[in-house]
mmCIF file with all atom_site columns, C-alpha atoms in Angstrom:
data_model
loop_
_atom_site.group_PDB
_atom_site.id
_atom_site.type_symbol
_atom_site.label_atom_id
_atom_site.label_alt_id
_atom_site.label_comp_id
_atom_site.label_asym_id
_atom_site.label_entity_id
_atom_site.label_seq_id
_atom_site.pdbx_PDB_ins_code
_atom_site.Cartn_x
_atom_site.Cartn_y
_atom_site.Cartn_z
_atom_site.occupancy
_atom_site.B_iso_or_equiv
_atom_site.pdbx_formal_charge
_atom_site.auth_seq_id
_atom_site.auth_comp_id
_atom_site.auth_asym_id
_atom_site.auth_atom_id
_atom_site.pdbx_PDB_model_num
ATOM 1   C CA . LEU A 1 1   ? -13.031 -10.280 -16.845 1.00 40.00 ? 1   LEU A CA 1
ATOM 2   C CA . VAL A 1 2   ? -12.337 -12.662 -19.606 1.00 39.00 ? 2   VAL A CA 1
ATOM 3   C CA . PHE A 1 3   ? -14.913 -14.428 -21.524 1.00 39.00 ? 3   PHE A CA 1
ATOM 4   C CA . LEU A 1 4   ? -14.060 -18.183 -22.435 1.00 40.00 ? 4   LEU A CA 1
ATOM 5   C CA . SER A 1 5   ? -17.136 -19.873 -23.744 1.00 40.00 ? 5   SER A CA 1
ATOM 6   C CA . THR A 1 6   ? -20.683 -20.283 -23.091 1.00 41.00 ? 6   THR A CA 1
ATOM 7   C CA . GLY A 1 7   ? -23.066 -23.630 -23.712 1.00 40.00 ? 7   GLY A CA 1
ATOM 8   C CA . PRO A 1 8   ? -26.930 -23.646 -23.229 1.00 38.00 ? 8   PRO A CA 1
ATOM 9   C CA . THR A 1 9   ? -26.780 -24.364 -19.296 1.00 53.00 ? 9   THR A CA 1
ATOM 10  C CA . VAL A 1 10  ? -23.463 -23.828 -18.284 1.00 63.00 ? 10  VAL A CA 1
ATOM 11  C CA . SER A 1 11  ? -21.015 -20.766 -18.782 1.00 67.00 ? 11  SER A CA 1
ATOM 12  C CA . GLU A 1 12  ? -17.141 -20.261 -18.024 1.00 78.00 ? 12  GLU A CA 1
ATOM 13  C CA . LEU A 1 13  ? -15.660 -16.738 -17.017 1.00 85.00 ? 13  LEU A CA 1
ATOM 14  C CA . VAL A 1 14  ? -11.635 -15.926 -15.503 1.00 93.00 ? 14  VAL A CA 1
ATOM 15  C CA . VAL A 1 15  ? -11.763 -13.731 -13.001 1.00 95.00 ? 15  VAL A CA 1
ATOM 16  C CA . ILE A 1 16  ? -8.173  -12.433 -11.706 1.00 95.00 ? 16  ILE A CA 1
ATOM 17  C CA . GLY A 1 17  ? -7.475  -10.500 -8.294  1.00 96.00 ? 17  GLY A CA 1
ATOM 18  C CA . GLU A 1 18  ? -4.993  -9.492  -6.328  1.00 95.00 ? 18  GLU A CA 1
ATOM 19  C CA . VAL A 1 19  ? -3.650  -10.454 -2.572  1.00 96.00 ? 19  VAL A CA 1
ATOM 20  C CA . GLY A 1 20  ? -5.440  -8.412  -0.292  1.00 95.00 ? 20  GLY A CA 1
ATOM 21  C CA . GLN A 1 21  ? -7.974  -7.438  -2.226  1.00 95.00 ? 21  GLN A CA 1
ATOM 22  C CA . ASP A 1 22  ? -11.834 -7.759  -2.223  1.00 96.00 ? 22  ASP A CA 1
ATOM 23  C CA . VAL A 1 23  ? -12.624 -10.027 -5.661  1.00 97.00 ? 23  VAL A CA 1
ATOM 24  C CA . THR A 1 24  ? -15.936 -10.480 -6.919  1.00 96.00 ? 24  THR A CA 1
ATOM 25  C CA . VAL A 1 25  ? -17.016 -13.402 -9.153  1.00 96.00 ? 25  VAL A CA 1
ATOM 26  C CA . PRO A 1 26  ? -20.173 -12.256 -11.063 1.00 95.00 ? 26  PRO A CA 1
ATOM 27  C CA . CYS A 1 27  ? -23.619 -14.342 -11.187 1.00 95.00 ? 27  CYS A CA 1
ATOM 28  C CA . HIS A 1 28  ? -27.102 -13.663 -12.481 1.00 94.00 ? 28  HIS A CA 1
ATOM 29  C CA . TYR A 1 29  ? -30.409 -14.799 -13.604 1.00 93.00 ? 29  TYR A CA 1
ATOM 30  C CA . SER A 1 30  ? -33.141 -13.457 -14.593 1.00 91.00 ? 30  SER A CA 1
ATOM 31  C CA . VAL A 1 31  ? -36.185 -12.271 -12.304 1.00 90.00 ? 31  VAL A CA 1
ATOM 32  C CA . ARG A 1 32  ? -39.304 -10.851 -13.632 1.00 85.00 ? 32  ARG A CA 1
ATOM 33  C CA . ASP A 1 33  ? -41.446 -10.900 -10.611 1.00 82.00 ? 33  ASP A CA 1
ATOM 34  C CA . GLY A 1 34  ? -41.074 -11.918 -7.099  1.00 77.00 ? 34  GLY A CA 1
ATOM 35  C CA . SER A 1 35  ? -42.195 -15.882 -8.040  1.00 80.00 ? 35  SER A CA 1
ATOM 36  C CA . GLY A 1 36  ? -38.976 -16.022 -10.022 1.00 87.00 ? 36  GLY A CA 1
ATOM 37  C CA . ILE A 1 37  ? -36.697 -15.467 -7.319  1.00 92.00 ? 37  ILE A CA 1
ATOM 38  C CA . THR A 1 38  ? -35.373 -19.051 -6.452  1.00 94.00 ? 38  THR A CA 1
ATOM 39  C CA . SER A 1 39  ? -32.484 -20.424 -4.403  1.00 94.00 ? 39  SER A CA 1
ATOM 40  C CA . MET A 1 40  ? -28.765 -21.053 -5.370  1.00 95.00 ? 40  MET A CA 1
ATOM 41  C CA . CYS A 1 41  ? -25.456 -22.066 -4.198  1.00 96.00 ? 41  CYS A CA 1
ATOM 42  C CA . TRP A 1 42  ? -21.796 -21.221 -4.649  1.00 97.00 ? 42  TRP A CA 1
ATOM 43  C CA . GLY A 1 43  ? -19.301 -23.785 -4.162  1.00 96.00 ? 43  GLY A CA 1
ATOM 44  C CA . ARG A 1 44  ? -15.678 -24.757 -5.032  1.00 96.00 ? 44  ARG A CA 1
ATOM 45  C CA . GLY A 1 45  ? -15.150 -26.907 -8.250  1.00 95.00 ? 45  GLY A CA 1
ATOM 46  C CA . ARG A 1 46  ? -16.789 -27.652 -11.276 1.00 94.00 ? 46  ARG A CA 1
ATOM 47  C CA . CYS A 1 47  ? -20.392 -27.735 -10.535 1.00 94.00 ? 47  CYS A CA 1
ATOM 48  C CA . PRO A 1 48  ? -21.928 -31.402 -10.311 1.00 93.00 ? 48  PRO A CA 1
ATOM 49  C CA . LYS A 1 49  ? -24.938 -32.551 -11.614 1.00 90.00 ? 49  LYS A CA 1
ATOM 50  C CA . SER A 1 50  ? -26.910 -31.265 -8.884  1.00 88.00 ? 50  SER A CA 1
ATOM 51  C CA . LYS A 1 51  ? -26.521 -28.987 -5.813  1.00 91.00 ? 51  LYS A CA 1
ATOM 52  C CA . CYS A 1 52  ? -22.807 -27.550 -5.237  1.00 93.00 ? 52  CYS A CA 1
ATOM 53  C CA . SER A 1 53  ? -19.701 -29.814 -4.273  1.00 89.00 ? 53  SER A CA 1
ATOM 54  C CA . ARG A 1 54  ? -17.839 -28.419 -1.480  1.00 93.00 ? 54  ARG A CA 1
ATOM 55  C CA . PRO A 1 55  ? -20.516 -25.578 -1.161  1.00 95.00 ? 55  PRO A CA 1
ATOM 56  C CA . ILE A 1 56  ? -19.293 -22.322 0.689   1.00 96.00 ? 56  ILE A CA 1
ATOM 57  C CA . ILE A 1 57  ? -22.673 -19.963 0.739   1.00 96.00 ? 57  ILE A CA 1
ATOM 58  C CA . TRP A 1 58  ? -25.858 -20.734 0.165   1.00 95.00 ? 58  TRP A CA 1
ATOM 59  C CA . THR A 1 59  ? -29.465 -18.211 -0.498  1.00 95.00 ? 59  THR A CA 1
ATOM 60  C CA . ASP A 1 60  ? -33.303 -19.102 -0.756  1.00 93.00 ? 60  ASP A CA 1
ATOM 61  C CA . GLY A 1 61  ? -33.396 -16.563 -2.881  1.00 90.00 ? 61  GLY A CA 1
ATOM 62  C CA . TRP A 1 62  ? -34.434 -13.878 -0.028  1.00 92.00 ? 62  TRP A CA 1
ATOM 63  C CA . ARG A 1 63  ? -31.501 -14.068 2.087   1.00 94.00 ? 63  ARG A CA 1
ATOM 64  C CA . VAL A 1 64  ? -28.517 -16.081 2.942   1.00 95.00 ? 64  VAL A CA 1
ATOM 65  C CA . THR A 1 65  ? -29.334 -19.392 4.256   1.00 94.00 ? 65  THR A CA 1
ATOM 66  C CA . GLU A 1 66  ? -25.567 -20.914 4.649   1.00 93.00 ? 66  GLU A CA 1
ATOM 67  C CA . GLN A 1 67  ? -22.326 -19.476 4.814   1.00 94.00 ? 67  GLN A CA 1
ATOM 68  C CA . HIS A 1 68  ? -18.695 -21.247 5.321   1.00 92.00 ? 68  HIS A CA 1
ATOM 69  C CA . SER A 1 69  ? -16.819 -18.399 6.210   1.00 94.00 ? 69  SER A CA 1
ATOM 70  C CA . SER A 1 70  ? -17.475 -14.372 6.538   1.00 95.00 ? 70  SER A CA 1
ATOM 71  C CA . ARG A 1 71  ? -14.828 -14.229 4.017   1.00 96.00 ? 71  ARG A CA 1
ATOM 72  C CA . TYR A 1 72  ? -17.785 -15.311 1.086   1.00 96.00 ? 72  TYR A CA 1
ATOM 73  C CA . GLN A 1 73  ? -20.565 -12.681 0.502   1.00 96.00 ? 73  GLN A CA 1
ATOM 74  C CA . LEU A 1 74  ? -23.035 -11.910 -1.272  1.00 96.00 ? 74  LEU A CA 1
ATOM 75  C CA . LYS A 1 75  ? -23.190 -7.849  -1.568  1.00 95.00 ? 75  LYS A CA 1
ATOM 76  C CA . GLY A 1 76  ? -25.995 -7.886  -4.726  1.00 94.00 ? 76  GLY A CA 1
ATOM 77  C CA . ASP A 1 77  ? -29.444 -7.274  -4.971  1.00 94.00 ? 77  ASP A CA 1
ATOM 78  C CA . LEU A 1 78  ? -30.509 -11.267 -4.219  1.00 94.00 ? 78  LEU A CA 1
ATOM 79  C CA . HIS A 1 79  ? -34.350 -10.348 -5.546  1.00 92.00 ? 79  HIS A CA 1
ATOM 80  C CA . SER A 1 80  ? -32.902 -8.664  -8.674  1.00 93.00 ? 80  SER A CA 1
ATOM 81  C CA . GLY A 1 81  ? -30.964 -12.088 -9.468  1.00 93.00 ? 81  GLY A CA 1
ATOM 82  C CA . ASP A 1 82  ? -27.535 -10.237 -8.856  1.00 96.00 ? 82  ASP A CA 1
ATOM 83  C CA . VAL A 1 83  ? -25.830 -13.387 -6.517  1.00 96.00 ? 83  VAL A CA 1
ATOM 84  C CA . SER A 1 84  ? -22.497 -12.586 -7.612  1.00 96.00 ? 84  SER A CA 1
ATOM 85  C CA . LEU A 1 85  ? -19.969 -13.950 -4.923  1.00 97.00 ? 85  LEU A CA 1
ATOM 86  C CA . THR A 1 86  ? -17.574 -11.220 -3.185  1.00 97.00 ? 86  THR A CA 1
ATOM 87  C CA . ILE A 1 87  ? -14.494 -12.982 -1.553  1.00 97.00 ? 87  ILE A CA 1
ATOM 88  C CA . VAL A 1 88  ? -13.178 -10.970 1.238   1.00 97.00 ? 88  VAL A CA 1
ATOM 89  C CA . ASP A 1 89  ? -9.352  -10.162 1.701   1.00 96.00 ? 89  ASP A CA 1
ATOM 90  C CA . ALA A 1 90  ? -8.256  -12.363 -0.909  1.00 96.00 ? 90  ALA A CA 1
ATOM 91  C CA . ARG A 1 91  ? -5.589  -15.155 -0.901  1.00 96.00 ? 91  ARG A CA 1
ATOM 92  C CA . GLU A 1 92  ? -3.489  -17.021 -3.239  1.00 95.00 ? 92  GLU A CA 1
ATOM 93  C CA . ALA A 1 93  ? -5.396  -20.130 -1.837  1.00 95.00 ? 93  ALA A CA 1
ATOM 94  C CA . ASP A 1 94  ? -8.591  -18.612 -3.358  1.00 96.00 ? 94  ASP A CA 1
ATOM 95  C CA . SER A 1 95  ? -7.133  -19.709 -6.821  1.00 97.00 ? 95  SER A CA 1
ATOM 96  C CA . GLY A 1 96  ? -9.552  -22.417 -8.180  1.00 96.00 ? 96  GLY A CA 1
ATOM 97  C CA . ILE A 1 97  ? -12.844 -23.036 -9.809  1.00 96.00 ? 97  ILE A CA 1
ATOM 98  C CA . TYR A 1 98  ? -15.713 -22.004 -8.478  1.00 97.00 ? 98  TYR A CA 1
ATOM 99  C CA . CYS A 1 99  ? -19.800 -23.024 -9.267  1.00 96.00 ? 99  CYS A CA 1
ATOM 100 C CA . CYS A 1 100 ? -22.505 -20.882 -9.304  1.00 96.00 ? 100 CYS A CA 1
ATOM 101 C CA . ARG A 1 101 ? -25.863 -22.716 -9.465  1.00 96.00 ? 101 ARG A CA 1
ATOM 102 C CA . VAL A 1 102 ? -29.028 -21.307 -9.903  1.00 95.00 ? 102 VAL A CA 1
ATOM 103 C CA . GLU A 1 103 ? -32.008 -23.752 -8.971  1.00 93.00 ? 103 GLU A CA 1
ATOM 104 C CA . ILE A 1 104 ? -34.617 -23.355 -11.891 1.00 90.00 ? 104 ILE A CA 1
ATOM 105 C CA . PRO A 1 105 ? -37.717 -25.682 -11.444 1.00 87.00 ? 105 PRO A CA 1
ATOM 106 C CA . GLY A 1 106 ? -37.898 -28.374 -13.563 1.00 85.00 ? 106 GLY A CA 1
ATOM 107 C CA . TRP A 1 107 ? -35.560 -31.170 -14.650 1.00 84.00 ? 107 TRP A CA 1
ATOM 108 C CA . PHE A 1 108 ? -32.406 -30.082 -15.779 1.00 85.00 ? 108 PHE A CA 1
ATOM 109 C CA . ASN A 1 109 ? -33.222 -26.494 -15.630 1.00 88.00 ? 109 ASN A CA 1
ATOM 110 C CA . ASP A 1 110 ? -30.680 -25.057 -13.515 1.00 92.00 ? 110 ASP A CA 1
ATOM 111 C CA . GLN A 1 111 ? -28.014 -22.675 -14.566 1.00 93.00 ? 111 GLN A CA 1
ATOM 112 C CA . MET A 1 112 ? -24.592 -23.225 -13.820 1.00 94.00 ? 112 MET A CA 1
ATOM 113 C CA . PHE A 1 113 ? -21.466 -20.742 -14.342 1.00 94.00 ? 113 PHE A CA 1
ATOM 114 C CA . ASN A 1 114 ? -18.421 -22.506 -13.738 1.00 95.00 ? 114 ASN A CA 1
ATOM 115 C CA . GLN A 1 115 ? -15.931 -19.260 -12.581 1.00 94.00 ? 115 GLN A CA 1
ATOM 116 C CA . LYS A 1 116 ? -12.009 -19.586 -12.815 1.00 95.00 ? 116 LYS A CA 1
ATOM 117 C CA . VAL A 1 117 ? -10.463 -17.218 -10.174 1.00 97.00 ? 117 VAL A CA 1
ATOM 118 C CA . VAL A 1 118 ? -6.960  -16.563 -10.104 1.00 96.00 ? 118 VAL A CA 1
ATOM 119 C CA . ILE A 1 119 ? -5.561  -14.612 -7.167  1.00 96.00 ? 119 ILE A CA 1
ATOM 120 C CA . MET A 1 120 ? -1.993  -13.230 -7.695  1.00 95.00 ? 120 MET A CA 1
ATOM 121 C CA . LYS A 1 121 ? 0.481   -10.948 -5.672  1.00 91.00 ? 121 LYS A CA 1
ATOM 122 C CA . ALA A 1 122 ? 0.287   -7.777  -4.993  1.00 82.00 ? 122 ALA A CA 1
ATOM 123 C CA . ARG A 1 123 ? 3.087   -5.774  -7.569  1.00 78.00 ? 123 ARG A CA 1
ATOM 124 C CA . ILE A 1 124 ? 5.642   -3.785  -5.356  1.00 71.00 ? 124 ILE A CA 1
ATOM 125 C CA . SER A 1 125 ? 5.489   -0.509  -6.146  1.00 58.00 ? 125 SER A CA 1
ATOM 126 C CA . THR A 1 126 ? 8.901   2.190   -5.965  1.00 51.00 ? 126 THR A CA 1
ATOM 127 C CA . ALA A 1 127 ? 7.743   4.495   -3.794  1.00 50.00 ? 127 ALA A CA 1
ATOM 128 C CA . SER A 1 128 ? 8.402   8.488   -4.682  1.00 47.00 ? 128 SER A CA 1
ATOM 129 C CA . PRO A 1 129 ? 11.174  10.464  -2.265  1.00 45.00 ? 129 PRO A CA 1
ATOM 130 C CA . HIS A 1 130 ? 9.493   11.476  1.129   1.00 44.00 ? 130 HIS A CA 1
ATOM 131 C CA . THR A 1 131 ? 10.245  14.701  2.425   1.00 38.00 ? 131 THR A CA 1
ATOM 132 C CA . TYR A 1 132 ? 9.239   15.550  5.855   1.00 41.00 ? 132 TYR A CA 1
ATOM 133 C CA . THR A 1 133 ? 9.023   19.348  7.384   1.00 41.00 ? 133 THR A CA 1
ATOM 134 C CA . SER A 1 134 ? 8.963   20.623  10.682  1.00 44.00 ? 134 SER A CA 1
ATOM 135 C CA . GLU A 1 135 ? 8.233   24.573  10.951  1.00 45.00 ? 135 GLU A CA 1
ATOM 136 C CA . GLN A 1 136 ? 8.494   27.172  13.979  1.00 46.00 ? 136 GLN A CA 1
ATOM 137 C CA . THR A 1 137 ? 7.695   30.213  13.936  1.00 47.00 ? 137 THR A CA 1
ATOM 138 C CA . SER A 1 138 ? 7.790   33.227  16.687  1.00 46.00 ? 138 SER A CA 1
ATOM 139 C CA . ALA A 1 139 ? 4.641   35.058  17.701  1.00 48.00 ? 139 ALA A CA 1
ATOM 140 C CA . PRO A 1 140 ? 4.067   38.769  16.108  1.00 48.00 ? 140 PRO A CA 1
ATOM 141 C CA . GLY A 1 141 ? 6.097   41.057  18.321  1.00 51.00 ? 141 GLY A CA 1
ATOM 142 C CA . SER A 1 142 ? 7.853   38.816  20.500  1.00 48.00 ? 142 SER A CA 1
ATOM 143 C CA . THR A 1 143 ? 11.597  38.759  21.048  1.00 48.00 ? 143 THR A CA 1
ATOM 144 C CA . SER A 1 144 ? 12.121  35.056  20.351  1.00 47.00 ? 144 SER A CA 1
ATOM 145 C CA . GLU A 1 145 ? 14.358  33.907  17.594  1.00 49.00 ? 145 GLU A CA 1
ATOM 146 C CA . PRO A 1 146 ? 13.130  34.349  13.788  1.00 48.00 ? 146 PRO A CA 1
ATOM 147 C CA . SER A 1 147 ? 11.347  31.521  12.280  1.00 45.00 ? 147 SER A CA 1
ATOM 148 C CA . PHE A 1 148 ? 13.619  28.334  10.709  1.00 43.00 ? 148 PHE A CA 1
ATOM 149 C CA . THR A 1 149 ? 12.582  25.134  8.930   1.00 43.00 ? 149 THR A CA 1
ATOM 150 C CA . VAL A 1 150 ? 14.373  21.741  8.822   1.00 44.00 ? 150 VAL A CA 1
ATOM 151 C CA . THR A 1 151 ? 13.914  19.236  6.093   1.00 42.00 ? 151 THR A CA 1
ATOM 152 C CA . ARG A 1 152 ? 14.859  15.787  6.395   1.00 45.00 ? 152 ARG A CA 1
ATOM 153 C CA . THR A 1 153 ? 14.531  13.909  2.836   1.00 42.00 ? 153 THR A CA 1
ATOM 154 C CA . TRP A 1 154 ? 15.846  10.224  1.850   1.00 46.00 ? 154 TRP A CA 1
ATOM 155 C CA . PRO A 1 155 ? 15.703  8.841   -1.873  1.00 48.00 ? 155 PRO A CA 1
ATOM 156 C CA . SER A 1 156 ? 13.176  6.108   -3.446  1.00 47.00 ? 156 SER A CA 1
ATOM 157 C CA . VAL A 1 157 ? 13.428  2.772   -2.548  1.00 45.00 ? 157 VAL A CA 1
ATOM 158 C CA . SER A 1 158 ? 11.728  -0.411  -3.297  1.00 47.00 ? 158 SER A CA 1
ATOM 159 C CA . ALA A 1 159 ? 9.435   -1.911  -0.659  1.00 46.00 ? 159 ALA A CA 1
ATOM 160 C CA . SER A 1 160 ? 11.623  -5.154  -0.342  1.00 45.00 ? 160 SER A CA 1
ATOM 161 C CA . GLU A 1 161 ? 14.755  -2.508  0.424   1.00 47.00 ? 161 GLU A CA 1
ATOM 162 C CA . ALA A 1 162 ? 13.126  0.006   2.553   1.00 45.00 ? 162 ALA A CA 1
ATOM 163 C CA . PRO A 1 163 ? 14.418  0.058   6.440   1.00 44.00 ? 163 PRO A CA 1
ATOM 164 C CA . HIS A 1 164 ? 12.058  -1.119  9.140   1.00 45.00 ? 164 HIS A CA 1
ATOM 165 C CA . THR A 1 165 ? 12.284  2.505   10.838  1.00 41.00 ? 165 THR A CA 1
ATOM 166 C CA . ALA A 1 166 ? 13.097  5.871   9.403   1.00 42.00 ? 166 ALA A CA 1
ATOM 167 C CA . SER A 1 167 ? 13.981  9.294   10.889  1.00 42.00 ? 167 SER A CA 1
ATOM 168 C CA . ALA A 1 168 ? 11.120  11.346  12.032  1.00 47.00 ? 168 ALA A CA 1
ATOM 169 C CA . PRO A 1 169 ? 10.655  15.073  11.682  1.00 51.00 ? 169 PRO A CA 1
ATOM 170 C CA . CYS A 1 170 ? 11.953  17.313  14.618  1.00 52.00 ? 170 CYS A CA 1
ATOM 171 C CA . SER A 1 171 ? 10.014  15.591  17.418  1.00 53.00 ? 171 SER A CA 1
ATOM 172 C CA . GLY A 1 172 ? 9.979   18.820  19.928  1.00 55.00 ? 172 GLY A CA 1
ATOM 173 C CA . THR A 1 173 ? 11.491  22.212  19.612  1.00 50.00 ? 173 THR A CA 1
ATOM 174 C CA . SER A 1 174 ? 14.680  21.514  21.320  1.00 55.00 ? 174 SER A CA 1
ATOM 175 C CA . ASP A 1 175 ? 15.630  19.250  18.824  1.00 55.00 ? 175 ASP A CA 1
ATOM 176 C CA . CYS A 1 176 ? 15.430  21.680  16.192  1.00 49.00 ? 176 CYS A CA 1
ATOM 177 C CA . LEU A 1 177 ? 17.518  24.263  18.195  1.00 51.00 ? 177 LEU A CA 1
ATOM 178 C CA . ASP A 1 178 ? 19.937  21.508  18.161  1.00 57.00 ? 178 ASP A CA 1
ATOM 179 C CA . VAL A 1 179 ? 20.125  21.159  14.613  1.00 47.00 ? 179 VAL A CA 1
ATOM 180 C CA . THR A 1 180 ? 19.794  25.106  13.670  1.00 50.00 ? 180 THR A CA 1
ATOM 181 C CA . ALA A 1 181 ? 23.150  25.670  16.724  1.00 54.00 ? 181 ALA A CA 1
ATOM 182 C CA . ASN A 1 182 ? 24.939  23.171  14.783  1.00 55.00 ? 182 ASN A CA 1
ATOM 183 C CA . LEU A 1 183 ? 24.537  24.999  11.624  1.00 47.00 ? 183 LEU A CA 1
ATOM 184 C CA . GLN A 1 184 ? 25.385  28.236  13.031  1.00 51.00 ? 184 GLN A CA 1
ATOM 185 C CA . ASN A 1 185 ? 28.467  26.768  14.578  1.00 51.00 ? 185 ASN A CA 1
ATOM 186 C CA . THR A 1 186 ? 29.240  25.328  11.266  1.00 46.00 ? 186 THR A CA 1
ATOM 187 C CA . SER A 1 187 ? 28.926  28.814  9.427   1.00 42.00 ? 187 SER A CA 1
ATOM 188 C CA . VAL A 1 188 ? 30.780  30.384  12.455  1.00 39.00 ? 188 VAL A CA 1
ATOM 189 C CA . SER A 1 189 ? 33.522  27.992  12.216  1.00 42.00 ? 189 SER A CA 1
ATOM 190 C CA . LEU A 1 190 ? 34.309  28.615  8.578   1.00 40.00 ? 190 LEU A CA 1
ATOM 191 C CA . PRO A 1 191 ? 36.128  31.877  8.049   1.00 44.00 ? 191 PRO A CA 1
ATOM 192 C CA . SER A 1 192 ? 38.925  30.876  10.444  1.00 44.00 ? 192 SER A CA 1
ATOM 193 C CA . GLN A 1 193 ? 39.592  28.060  8.134   1.00 47.00 ? 193 GLN A CA 1
ATOM 194 C CA . GLN A 1 194 ? 39.053  29.782  4.993   1.00 48.00 ? 194 GLN A CA 1
ATOM 195 C CA . HIS A 1 195 ? 42.409  32.428  5.955   1.00 54.00 ? 195 HIS A CA 1
ATOM 196 C CA . PRO A 1 196 ? 45.221  29.858  6.775   1.00 54.00 ? 196 PRO A CA 1
ATOM 197 C CA . GLU A 1 197 ? 47.829  32.282  5.077   1.00 62.00 ? 197 GLU A CA 1
ATOM 198 C CA . HIS A 1 198 ? 47.286  34.942  8.281   1.00 63.00 ? 198 HIS A CA 1
ATOM 199 C CA . GLY A 1 199 ? 49.021  32.640  10.460  1.00 65.00 ? 199 GLY A CA 1
ATOM 200 C CA . LEU A 1 200 ? 52.012  32.354  8.440   1.00 69.00 ? 200 LEU A CA 1
ATOM 201 C CA . TYR A 1 201 ? 52.285  36.430  7.651   1.00 71.00 ? 201 TYR A CA 1
ATOM 202 C CA . VAL A 1 202 ? 52.562  36.636  11.708  1.00 72.00 ? 202 VAL A CA 1
ATOM 203 C CA . GLY A 1 203 ? 54.916  33.981  12.086  1.00 76.00 ? 203 GLY A CA 1
ATOM 204 C CA . ILE A 1 204 ? 57.464  35.335  9.143   1.00 80.00 ? 204 ILE A CA 1
ATOM 205 C CA . GLY A 1 205 ? 57.001  38.574  11.106  1.00 80.00 ? 205 GLY A CA 1
ATOM 206 C CA . SER A 1 206 ? 58.240  37.320  14.302  1.00 80.00 ? 206 SER A CA 1
ATOM 207 C CA . CYS A 1 207 ? 61.560  35.712  12.667  1.00 81.00 ? 207 CYS A CA 1
ATOM 208 C CA . ALA A 1 208 ? 62.229  38.844  10.877  1.00 82.00 ? 208 ALA A CA 1
ATOM 209 C CA . GLY A 1 209 ? 61.725  40.833  14.309  1.00 83.00 ? 209 GLY A CA 1
ATOM 210 C CA . LEU A 1 210 ? 63.846  38.409  16.085  1.00 85.00 ? 210 LEU A CA 1
ATOM 211 C CA . LEU A 1 211 ? 66.633  38.128  13.271  1.00 84.00 ? 211 LEU A CA 1
ATOM 212 C CA . LEU A 1 212 ? 66.877  42.467  13.614  1.00 85.00 ? 212 LEU A CA 1
ATOM 213 C CA . ILE A 1 213 ? 67.515  42.167  17.426  1.00 88.00 ? 213 ILE A CA 1
ATOM 214 C CA . LEU A 1 214 ? 70.174  39.691  17.106  1.00 86.00 ? 214 LEU A CA 1
ATOM 215 C CA . ILE A 1 215 ? 71.921  41.961  14.382  1.00 88.00 ? 215 ILE A CA 1
ATOM 216 C CA . LEU A 1 216 ? 71.652  45.109  16.308  1.00 86.00 ? 216 LEU A CA 1
ATOM 217 C CA . ALA A 1 217 ? 73.400  42.867  19.345  1.00 85.00 ? 217 ALA A CA 1
ATOM 218 C CA . LEU A 1 218 ? 75.676  41.753  17.604  1.00 87.00 ? 218 LEU A CA 1
ATOM 219 C CA . PHE A 1 219 ? 76.574  45.686  16.093  1.00 85.00 ? 219 PHE A CA 1
ATOM 220 C CA . LEU A 1 220 ? 76.542  46.692  19.706  1.00 88.00 ? 220 LEU A CA 1
ATOM 221 C CA . THR A 1 221 ? 78.762  43.836  20.429  1.00 81.00 ? 221 THR A CA 1
#
């Protein structure tokens, strides 16, 4: 809340909120005893000479008697003079001037509060990397395969760049087994690719043997 100015009967404040949040616009008056409880209203626009222009909520001091929308509520203790307005699920269209008028008996005794409400769009925050883990363990003494864990991670993205759908962890035992089987197949096939020189040695040996047989045949001939 940012205080702007104060007069004998009128004061002004600026209330800043975010879209989708509940925003409370303060308004209070002094109540010494039950006889001090009085009626009041909230309206859009600055306070006129009497009543509230474009009224959105009225109270007789004890309870709410008129309510323009369920989004406008008085959640404070009315009996103690707390008539602050709560705007539920605030929208950008809720921005503007609001008048809180407390009707005090007598000529020109009403207390008036012009409150400026500014509703801004929510700031987009960058999400941290998400990691989901699916784990399966075998019961003690069972002959099933040992436990394993499959983890999937994707990097941080802003809310505007985030995809509509994302991969989920293993949905069942079969999915996790498939992933493990692929990992095992990859590890088994690596040794054959790491020693290509064995095939070269076999080929050279075969050629040398054929050449030796050819020389013997020519010698005998």
